[in-house]
Structure formats: C-alpha cells, structure tokens
Amino acid sequence: MMHSTESEIIVEGNDLEDALAAASERLGVDRNILEYRVIDSNISGIFGLFKKRKITIKAWWRDGGHALQEAEQFLLGILSHMRINARVTGKETAEGLTLIIDGDRDGLIIGRRGQTLDALQYITNRYMQRDQTRKTRVILDCEGYRRRREQTIIRMAQNIARKVKRTGKSVAAQPMDSSERRLFHLALKTDRDLCTESHGEGDKRRVVVYPVKK
Amino acid sequence: MMAMKELIKYIAQALVDNPDKVEVTEVEGEQTSVIELKVAKEDLGKVIGKQGRTARAMRTILSAASTKINKRAVLEILE
C-alpha cells in the first residue's frame, strides 16, 4: 500500500522558477519531486513602470509512505521496550497520520486521563518533526480512547454550561490540552448566553465559562 | 531494570542530533531506580523540550513502563 505524506512550506520568489528553487533548498529535496500550488502572484507598479513581479507558492514533496512506516516503527520500538505486546495500524487522515495501538495492556498504554497515550503521542511527534522542515503530525489512539474522550469533553462542557446558567457565575473546567480546549470551546460556541475563554499557562491552562449579561 | 535504561536510551537517541553521545546510567535503589540521562550539550533542548514537555513525556512513559514491574523509576537529565 502506498501512503504519502506532505510536508509543506510557503515561499516567495520573483517568478515560479525562483520560488521553486527556494522551496527545494528549504525542504532540502530535489525540485523534481516537488509539487506546488500558486497561492498568489501579482505585478505591482504604476502603468507598467517599476514593474515588479512576485509569486507566492505552497510547495511540498511526496515521500511515498516513508513517514507512516517510520512513525509506526518508532512507536513499536517504544512499546517493545515497555514490554508491551501491541500491534500498530497506521493510516493517513486529514489531520495527519493516525496510529492505532492494539495491545495486551490498553489501560497501561492509555494511562490516567490519557496521559500515557498523550506522552507517547508527544514523543512520536517530536521524533517525526526532528528535522524542522517536516511538519508531519501524528495522532495516537487506543481502543477508541480519543472519541470517548471527545464525548466526555462535550458532556463536561454541557454540564458546566447548565451550572453557569443556573448560578449566573463563571465556572472553570479542569486543565486540558489545546485540542481538548478547542473541543470545549466549540461545544458551547452557539450558546449566546455564555462565552468561553482560556486562562492559565502551560499544563494549567483551562477553559472558563462566563455568563453573558443582558 | 535493564529495560528501563534501554527504554530511555531508545527515546533519547531518536530525538537528538548526536545519538552516539547519549549515555544512560542507572543507579539502583531498593524501591526506586534513578535513570540518569546525559546528552551532548547542544542536544539538551531536544530531550527537555519547550517548558520541559519532552522530559515530562519521557517521565510519564517511564513510569507507565515501571508500573508493569512494580518498581519506581525516576529520570534525571544531567547537564
């Protein structure tokens, strides 16, 4: 099965050739394997005087599934060092590479409130992005944990929303990472009686729900 | 406990620019083992990470792995 992964950059140049040359240099790959899309091209100047051309392209290279395999191998390596028997199935999704772990100790792999799964995901991302030109994003899941967690967050948001409306006072949720906070904000986005904001730094950052005074 | 040491070595070597400069030693105590990680100076940021996130992730993985063998292991990064 062939997989492909994009690692894209946006570059400017005086013309297409120029922009492609810059892209190939920045990505460190031969320009023959570059693919690109023109984002913006304009000619500025008055009545053709001082004519200056500029083109902006988005460029990426296809690496034929190398990234997916690399991520799978790396993760399997960690799991085997943890003495966990597991299978890892990878697939490409809109959000990046998704690796699904299917093992004999799923509880251990997930950890309390998903912290082990998050740690494994973080390390795998650091590994995949170790040379800064690659932006491959990896998502790990185990036993459908991510979806269950999604539902938990939406339920939590709804419970807090009810409490805020009942008491007329703001309520802070427990600290969550950025993707979870995003879900939380989205869950209450359409509610006009409330507004949500994130406060705090680092791993203490949490969503606070406020009543909207009328 | 050999496994804990190898686990940290595997992760650290994958993240740094100088994998041959990664040294992991283990100081074994009765209930707790201390895993000491040493990397090239320019690679310190890679094993610590922004706001210490990489180090924290390694500690989380280490403690999950050591739960399995009922012994505590702590990670220390030497500068």
mmCIF file of C-alpha atoms in Angstrom, chain A:
data_model
loop_
_atom_site.group_PDB
_atom_site.id
_atom_site.type_symbol
_atom_site.label_atom_id
_atom_site.label_comp_id
_atom_site.label_asym_id
_atom_site.label_seq_id
_atom_site.Cartn_x
_atom_site.Cartn_y
_atom_site.Cartn_z
ATOM 1 C CA MET A 1 0.000 0.000 0.000
ATOM 2 C CA MET A 2 1.285 3.404 -0.874
ATOM 3 C CA HIS A 3 0.944 6.242 1.542
ATOM 4 C CA SER A 4 2.054 9.754 1.028
ATOM 5 C CA THR A 5 2.764 12.495 3.437
ATOM 6 C CA GLU A 6 3.088 16.126 2.752
ATOM 7 C CA SER A 7 5.393 18.486 4.420
ATOM 8 C CA GLU A 8 4.656 21.849 3.006
ATOM 9 C CA ILE A 9 6.141 25.294 3.084
ATOM 10 C CA ILE A 10 5.155 28.640 1.659
ATOM 11 C CA VAL A 11 7.802 30.541 -0.302
ATOM 12 C CA GLU A 12 8.017 33.698 -2.356
ATOM 13 C CA GLY A 13 10.023 34.353 -5.460
ATOM 14 C CA ASN A 14 10.354 36.710 -8.380
ATOM 15 C CA ASP A 15 8.983 34.042 -10.663
ATOM 16 C CA LEU A 16 7.956 30.405 -10.491
ATOM 17 C CA GLU A 17 11.455 29.052 -11.153
ATOM 18 C CA ASP A 18 12.849 31.265 -8.451
ATOM 19 C CA ALA A 19 10.196 30.209 -5.926
ATOM 20 C CA LEU A 20 10.666 26.510 -6.716
ATOM 21 C CA ALA A 21 14.414 26.825 -6.297
ATOM 22 C CA ALA A 22 13.887 28.435 -2.900
ATOM 23 C CA ALA A 23 11.409 25.720 -1.894
ATOM 24 C CA SER A 24 13.754 22.928 -2.917
ATOM 25 C CA GLU A 25 16.536 24.487 -0.909
ATOM 26 C CA ARG A 26 14.416 24.984 2.196
ATOM 27 C CA LEU A 27 12.944 21.483 2.095
ATOM 28 C CA GLY A 28 16.326 20.024 1.277
ATOM 29 C CA VAL A 29 14.968 17.887 -1.553
ATOM 30 C CA ASP A 30 15.428 17.779 -5.293
ATOM 31 C CA ARG A 31 12.954 20.018 -7.069
ATOM 32 C CA ASN A 32 11.924 17.201 -9.390
ATOM 33 C CA ILE A 33 9.939 15.632 -6.575
ATOM 34 C CA LEU A 34 8.365 18.898 -5.513
ATOM 35 C CA GLU A 35 4.719 19.575 -6.032
ATOM 36 C CA TYR A 36 3.317 23.063 -5.712
ATOM 37 C CA ARG A 37 0.315 25.315 -5.899
ATOM 38 C CA VAL A 38 0.365 29.022 -6.695
ATOM 39 C CA ILE A 39 -1.192 30.952 -3.840
ATOM 40 C CA ASP A 40 -0.658 34.490 -5.041
ATOM 41 C CA SER A 41 1.007 36.150 -7.967
ATOM 42 C CA ASN A 42 0.931 39.840 -8.649
ATOM 43 C CA ILE A 43 2.547 42.504 -10.694
ATOM 44 C CA SER A 44 2.914 45.766 -8.895
ATOM 45 C CA GLY A 45 3.887 49.163 -10.178
ATOM 46 C CA ILE A 46 2.194 52.046 -11.929
ATOM 47 C CA PHE A 47 1.352 51.737 -15.619
ATOM 48 C CA GLY A 48 3.893 49.017 -16.010
ATOM 49 C CA LEU A 49 6.676 51.197 -14.716
ATOM 50 C CA PHE A 50 8.863 49.842 -11.955
ATOM 51 C CA LYS A 51 7.223 46.567 -12.746
ATOM 52 C CA LYS A 52 7.916 44.073 -10.051
ATOM 53 C CA ARG A 53 6.687 40.524 -10.186
ATOM 54 C CA LYS A 54 6.205 38.418 -7.188
ATOM 55 C CA ILE A 55 4.824 34.953 -6.793
ATOM 56 C CA THR A 56 3.908 33.010 -3.684
ATOM 57 C CA ILE A 57 3.634 29.251 -3.821
ATOM 58 C CA LYS A 58 2.924 26.453 -1.449
ATOM 59 C CA ALA A 59 5.319 23.572 -2.092
ATOM 60 C CA TRP A 60 5.609 20.069 -0.699
ATOM 61 C CA TRP A 61 7.124 16.757 -1.555
ATOM 62 C CA ARG A 62 5.605 13.362 -1.555
ATOM 63 C CA ASP A 63 7.582 10.740 0.216
ATOM 64 C CA GLY A 64 5.604 7.660 -0.681
ATOM 65 C CA GLY A 65 4.617 6.400 2.754
ATOM 66 C CA HIS A 66 8.031 6.601 4.259
ATOM 67 C CA ALA A 67 6.799 8.806 7.098
ATOM 68 C CA LEU A 68 3.978 6.486 8.110
ATOM 69 C CA GLN A 69 6.277 3.490 8.269
ATOM 70 C CA GLU A 70 8.862 5.434 10.193
ATOM 71 C CA ALA A 71 6.310 6.552 12.782
ATOM 72 C CA GLU A 72 4.954 3.000 13.166
ATOM 73 C CA GLN A 73 8.422 1.540 13.635
ATOM 74 C CA PHE A 74 9.398 4.157 16.191
ATOM 75 C CA LEU A 75 6.253 3.650 18.254
ATOM 76 C CA LEU A 76 6.566 -0.143 18.122
ATOM 77 C CA GLY A 77 10.124 0.274 19.374
ATOM 78 C CA ILE A 78 8.966 2.213 22.433
ATOM 79 C CA LEU A 79 6.179 -0.253 23.171
ATOM 80 C CA SER A 80 8.501 -3.233 22.954
ATOM 81 C CA HIS A 81 10.959 -1.526 25.310
ATOM 82 C CA MET A 82 7.992 -1.076 27.656
ATOM 83 C CA ARG A 83 7.465 -4.845 27.336
ATOM 84 C CA ILE A 84 4.042 -4.320 25.850
ATOM 85 C CA ASN A 85 2.821 -6.592 23.083
ATOM 86 C CA ALA A 86 0.945 -4.463 20.641
ATOM 87 C CA ARG A 87 0.025 -4.034 17.035
ATOM 88 C CA VAL A 88 0.174 -0.633 15.439
ATOM 89 C CA THR A 89 -2.001 0.170 12.447
ATOM 90 C CA GLY A 90 -1.348 3.438 10.689
ATOM 91 C CA LYS A 91 -3.438 5.409 8.279
ATOM 92 C CA GLU A 92 -3.450 8.808 6.728
ATOM 93 C CA THR A 93 -6.199 11.186 7.716
ATOM 94 C CA ALA A 94 -6.989 14.831 7.122
ATOM 95 C CA GLU A 95 -5.369 15.731 10.445
ATOM 96 C CA GLY A 96 -2.149 13.839 9.753
ATOM 97 C CA LEU A 97 -1.034 10.296 10.438
ATOM 98 C CA THR A 98 -3.190 8.324 12.786
ATOM 99 C CA LEU A 99 -1.638 5.358 14.545
ATOM 100 C CA ILE A 100 -3.942 2.957 16.305
ATOM 101 C CA ILE A 101 -2.442 0.825 19.026
ATOM 102 C CA ASP A 102 -3.991 -2.521 19.747
ATOM 103 C CA GLY A 103 -2.262 -4.181 22.634
ATOM 104 C CA ASP A 104 -2.485 -6.540 25.550
ATOM 105 C CA ARG A 105 -2.331 -3.749 28.120
ATOM 106 C CA ASP A 106 -4.562 -0.989 26.773
ATOM 107 C CA GLY A 107 -5.178 0.521 30.214
ATOM 108 C CA LEU A 108 -1.462 0.923 30.714
ATOM 109 C CA ILE A 109 -0.984 2.391 27.253
ATOM 110 C CA ILE A 110 -3.718 4.975 27.817
ATOM 111 C CA GLY A 111 -2.899 5.835 31.432
ATOM 112 C CA ARG A 112 -4.720 8.051 33.865
ATOM 113 C CA ARG A 113 -6.820 10.550 31.914
ATOM 114 C CA GLY A 114 -4.959 9.524 28.800
ATOM 115 C CA GLN A 115 -1.640 10.883 29.993
ATOM 116 C CA THR A 116 0.489 7.951 28.809
ATOM 117 C CA LEU A 117 -1.141 7.975 25.384
ATOM 118 C CA ASP A 118 -0.568 11.745 25.204
ATOM 119 C CA ALA A 119 3.076 11.316 26.222
ATOM 120 C CA LEU A 120 3.618 8.636 23.561
ATOM 121 C CA GLN A 121 1.950 10.900 21.022
ATOM 122 C CA TYR A 122 4.081 13.867 22.016
ATOM 123 C CA ILE A 123 7.339 11.913 21.770
ATOM 124 C CA THR A 124 6.349 10.402 18.413
ATOM 125 C CA ASN A 125 5.629 13.899 17.085
ATOM 126 C CA ARG A 126 8.973 15.201 18.361
ATOM 127 C CA TYR A 127 10.657 12.294 16.596
ATOM 128 C CA MET A 128 8.806 12.836 13.325
ATOM 129 C CA GLN A 129 9.477 16.580 13.376
ATOM 130 C CA ARG A 130 13.109 16.311 14.465
ATOM 131 C CA ASP A 131 14.336 17.978 11.297
ATOM 132 C CA GLN A 132 12.429 21.180 11.194
ATOM 133 C CA THR A 133 11.326 21.028 7.565
ATOM 134 C CA ARG A 134 8.886 18.241 8.262
ATOM 135 C CA LYS A 135 5.561 19.042 9.807
ATOM 136 C CA THR A 136 4.088 15.559 9.911
ATOM 137 C CA ARG A 137 1.524 15.428 12.669
ATOM 138 C CA VAL A 138 0.864 12.119 14.366
ATOM 139 C CA ILE A 139 -2.219 11.233 16.357
ATOM 140 C CA LEU A 140 -2.260 8.124 18.530
ATOM 141 C CA ASP A 141 -5.343 6.286 19.532
ATOM 142 C CA CYS A 142 -6.021 3.181 21.510
ATOM 143 C CA GLU A 143 -9.326 1.360 21.950
ATOM 144 C CA GLY A 144 -11.242 4.348 20.627
ATOM 145 C CA TYR A 145 -9.982 6.452 23.537
ATOM 146 C CA ARG A 146 -9.898 9.718 21.582
ATOM 147 C CA ARG A 147 -13.534 9.502 20.562
ATOM 148 C CA ARG A 148 -14.638 8.578 24.064
ATOM 149 C CA ARG A 149 -12.639 11.484 25.440
ATOM 150 C CA GLU A 150 -14.251 13.785 22.864
ATOM 151 C CA GLN A 151 -17.681 12.784 24.076
ATOM 152 C CA THR A 152 -16.628 13.239 27.704
ATOM 153 C CA ILE A 153 -15.431 16.769 26.986
ATOM 154 C CA ILE A 154 -18.629 17.726 25.200
ATOM 155 C CA ARG A 155 -20.685 16.346 28.104
ATOM 156 C CA MET A 156 -18.478 18.200 30.578
ATOM 157 C CA ALA A 157 -18.950 21.436 28.635
ATOM 158 C CA GLN A 158 -22.717 20.986 28.664
ATOM 159 C CA ASN A 159 -22.778 20.295 32.408
ATOM 160 C CA ILE A 160 -20.707 23.376 33.154
ATOM 161 C CA ALA A 161 -22.927 25.443 30.850
ATOM 162 C CA ARG A 162 -26.004 24.411 32.838
ATOM 163 C CA LYS A 163 -24.293 25.283 36.100
ATOM 164 C CA VAL A 164 -23.272 28.726 34.847
ATOM 165 C CA LYS A 165 -26.808 29.471 33.724
ATOM 166 C CA ARG A 166 -28.300 28.265 36.987
ATOM 167 C CA THR A 167 -25.960 30.229 39.235
ATOM 168 C CA GLY A 168 -25.131 33.188 36.998
ATOM 169 C CA LYS A 169 -21.474 32.747 37.996
ATOM 170 C CA SER A 170 -18.455 31.765 35.927
ATOM 171 C CA VAL A 171 -17.080 28.234 36.242
ATOM 172 C CA ALA A 172 -13.602 26.935 35.355
ATOM 173 C CA ALA A 173 -13.167 23.495 33.803
ATOM 174 C CA GLN A 174 -10.278 21.183 34.652
ATOM 175 C CA PRO A 175 -6.975 21.840 32.817
ATOM 176 C CA MET A 176 -6.894 20.382 29.312
ATOM 177 C CA ASP A 177 -4.505 20.385 26.373
ATOM 178 C CA SER A 178 -5.066 22.603 23.341
ATOM 179 C CA SER A 179 -7.026 20.138 21.213
ATOM 180 C CA GLU A 180 -9.327 19.349 24.123
ATOM 181 C CA ARG A 181 -9.841 23.034 24.919
ATOM 182 C CA ARG A 182 -10.724 23.582 21.283
ATOM 183 C CA LEU A 183 -13.447 20.924 21.500
ATOM 184 C CA PHE A 184 -14.738 22.510 24.679
ATOM 185 C CA HIS A 185 -14.964 25.994 23.104
ATOM 186 C CA LEU A 186 -16.679 24.536 20.023
ATOM 187 C CA ALA A 187 -19.237 22.686 22.119
ATOM 188 C CA LEU A 188 -20.511 25.967 23.596
ATOM 189 C CA LYS A 189 -19.886 28.225 20.643
ATOM 190 C CA THR A 190 -23.502 28.575 19.563
ATOM 191 C CA ASP A 191 -24.813 29.298 23.051
ATOM 192 C CA ARG A 192 -25.448 33.035 23.176
ATOM 193 C CA ASP A 193 -25.985 33.143 26.919
ATOM 194 C CA LEU A 194 -22.394 32.093 27.536
ATOM 195 C CA CYS A 195 -18.889 32.879 26.477
ATOM 196 C CA THR A 196 -15.718 30.845 26.937
ATOM 197 C CA GLU A 197 -12.097 31.862 27.399
ATOM 198 C CA SER A 198 -8.870 30.007 28.166
ATOM 199 C CA HIS A 199 -6.791 31.134 31.114
ATOM 200 C CA GLY A 200 -3.557 29.999 32.754
ATOM 201 C CA GLU A 201 -0.232 28.830 31.426
ATOM 202 C CA GLY A 202 1.203 25.537 30.210
ATOM 203 C CA ASP A 203 -0.396 22.417 31.641
ATOM 204 C CA LYS A 204 -2.552 24.519 33.999
ATOM 205 C CA ARG A 205 -4.382 26.205 31.123
ATOM 206 C CA ARG A 206 -8.116 25.754 31.397
ATOM 207 C CA VAL A 207 -11.364 26.960 29.901
ATOM 208 C CA VAL A 208 -13.527 29.327 31.934
ATOM 209 C CA VAL A 209 -17.206 29.675 31.076
ATOM 210 C CA TYR A 210 -18.844 33.055 31.739
ATOM 211 C CA PRO A 211 -22.480 34.066 31.697
ATOM 212 C CA VAL A 212 -23.288 36.829 29.216
ATOM 213 C CA LYS A 213 -25.128 39.675 30.943
ATOM 214 C CA LYS A 214 -28.035 41.145 29.085
#
